[in-house]
Amino acid sequence: MSPADSQQHIESFRKQILEAAQSKTPLSIEGGGTKAWYGNPNSFSKLSTKAYSGILDYQPEELVITACAGTLLKEIERVLSEKNQMLAFEPPHFGEGATLGGVIAAGLAGPARISVGNLRDFVLGARIMDGKGQDLSFGGKVMKNVAGYDVSRLMPGSLGTLALILEASVKVLPKPAASTSIRCQMTQAAALQSLNESAGQPLPLSASCWIGKNQADSFGELTIRLAGAEAAVYAAKISLCSSLNAKELDTKEAEAFWSNLREQQLPDFTSLAADETLYRLALPAACGSLELNNMSDDIILEWHGQERWLKGLSDDATFNALKKIASAHGGHAMRFRQGSNVNPANQRFTQLSEQSHSLALEPIQTRLRASFDPSGVFATHRLP
Amino acid sequence: MVAPPPDLAIISALQTKLVAALRPILPEDGLLWEPEDTIPYECDGLAAYRRMPLAVALPETEAQVAQILKICHAMNIPVVPRGSGTGLSGGAMPISQGLVLSLAKLKKIVSIDPFTRTAVVQPGVRNLAISEAVAHLGLYYAPDPSSQIACSIGGNVNENSGGVHCLKYGLTLHNVLRVRAVLMNGEIVEFGGLAPDAPGLDLMSVMIGSEGMLAVVTEVTVKLVPKPKLARVIMASFDDIEKGGNAVAAIIAAGIIPAGLEMMDKATTRAVEEFVHAGYDLDAEAILLCESDGTPEEVAEEIERMTEVLKKAGASGIQISRDEAERLKFWSGRKNAFPAAGRLAADYYCMDGTIPRRHIATLLKRIQGMEKKYGLGCLNVFHAGDGNMHPLILFNGADQDEWHRAEDFGSEILEACVELGGTITGEHGVGIEKINTMCIQFGEGERESFWGVKNAFDPDKLLNPDKAIPTLNRCAEYGRMRVSKGILPHPELERF
């Protein structure tokens, strides 16, 4: 994209934002629209970033890529792959049109999050437009940058409720030299115990997934991915296959499994009934198997058990019960995806006011939003 | 730097009032106000900037921290939080009409959980003490700033500290799960949590690295990582600084993320060799230390690959540590570069800019030119893997002219870092030292946004208020010295 074209896009965003500020009408930011179902719904006018697309800078030896918000995620991944690099947090696409801006705004990470860190950890800098139409740059393109508050890392997971992401610089990593996956049968309790014990060892654990019925003693299928130096992966495979009585998966089968898990294309995800909700629990590592009522028996555990997916009734009583259970263990719950017949106006997230230690953060969040967006241009409530 | 003389009568009255308010809530030795007691707190690790506070409070509990803040909030007295005082940018320099809140007595390791690989620690716990406390479990805390023997985890949170190993293991932000803190009004809050994410906006990302301006840290939950089974280091010599700089980029481009990747220039190598006798190649223009850690198999594989890359990049000599003693010997010079600089000059000024790796050689050459321009020597020792440069400018602090030249030299280096696509501070923070150079890296809109963040947490601007984020007037003053092509920066502002 030429500087003139870029400037034209920026000016058009500014115009739209200033008009919205003037008329006090919020704008809902949209990239490829692949995650429109995620977060609280709204029916405000769209501000589309789709046309603001293009990789602006990519230096493989710097491990940083900078691109416009509307750049297709698959395009970024293709360019990185040519240099044997990747977005290590493995963002889910949830559709062909997924864009970089959308990925950052959603803040979601894939199976490798447990080993490499969250999406936020990889954001080095961002160019944003605030609710006053100001074109602002925070962070940078280098690994270490402690000048000023880390505003660019406020963007991940903000769902477009703070500012418009124009461009972002993201840290990338070399693809691991070797990767393999192993699978075994074990109970949920044994899987959680074993995964946490292994994580305390210098083993190249990259991802884990346990799928089964939600009873502590019910056997399910545990799949573990190992990635890193060839010698380390080989040694860990031999050791874990022996201790867990596991078998190595065929490469293609393994790749398909992790991709389907990331994109929620495994049967347990795709069979969501019209009147059901897919709940996500985020929990501390110490959290064992949980007793959950009013839920389907099927459960998927990712991130060594720190992320759990389950389906259940869509009513508030069920959600409140899940929030209470998660909170008692130091975590939180969300309505991740709702069936087509479920009330779309449902609150999807645990709110700050529902957690005693977060109560004082609510006014801070409100003031922060007001400072970036005094006229409420981005007050779409997609995130409470 | 000399602060303008304060009004002593006002200060004395304020001090009497503050001491009377704080005495009932603190133990007898928990409040200092006599000059002979407070003088050790007049500066942090950046001794060039000093100021005496009204008083120093040393609470022992979170409840006392909350009470102190409530009282100061009610009295409208600014508070400067302080950890071990090892900061290098004046972030804990007192305010003459303010209180220094030392967290040094909150130094308990609250709990260690080997199963979840976490430790809960109070802010005054030393960085290295965490790793020492969990060593028997085969775990450690990865971020390792050079001052790790003395610096505290609360200070690390405030500065988002890194170190030699952060290229592979990340900064404080990447290794902290939860921060418990007290707001200026005395309210207790928690950022993050033990779960992989927390509800709402990710406020922990602005809390970490906030230089004590948003809230006072009272407890930190850190991630622990398994101790690698083995570490080995390659010491490579280069007869040309540019070749050395390019070798850094070549290693990363080859898909290797070393556990540490550090560089020293010739002047540094010579200075440290006299000090540590590590057997460095004194003819080399640059020496690169590349560490690999992991299982013995991983290390062998990575050392072999890095050796190949270094040879291709034109290394004139390569030595690989054969055992732990030799590995430590190779590192001894890098670790002792600062004291070695102290032997060469009465004072040295440590800078902290970060640039893209590919510009390392460019910056080093520019610094050579600046040495001539300012008539001062400079040693270059730095975290090459992440482009974090630490030029050590040598000067004599007793000579005011030399100090001013050193300051200007430092500013020019930081301006060059920004021009090359980098930043004015990689790991030391802005504090009071780089507050002017913030005006170069950030424009008016960004600075206004920073103030918005500050106001969201601390609407009365009482927590460490004069640090890190410059006011518009300050930037106009700083910019006035650099009128370019006749265009005055911020012409809308009154000049004074």
Coordinates of N, CA and C in Angstrom, one line a residue, chain A residues 85 101 152 193 231 239 293 370:
Chain A
Q85 N 9.0 -19.2 9.8 CA 8.7 -18.5 11.0 C 7.1 -18.6 11.2
G101 N -6.0 -7.4 12.7 CA -6.7 -6.5 13.7 C -7.7 -7.3 14.5
S152 N 0.0 -0.4 23.9 CA -0.3 -1.4 22.8 C -0.8 -2.7 23.3
Q193 N -2.9 -34.3 36.5 CA -1.8 -34.6 37.4 C -0.5 -34.7 36.5
A231 N 16.6 -33.4 18.9 CA 17.1 -34.4 19.9 C 16.2 -34.3 21.1
S239 N 10.5 -41.0 26.3 CA 10.3 -41.1 27.7 C 8.8 -41.1 28.0
N293 N -23.0 -29.2 37.2 CA -24.4 -29.7 36.9 C -25.0 -29.0 35.7
A370 N -13.0 6.4 29.0 CA -13.4 7.8 28.8 C -12.2 8.6 28.3

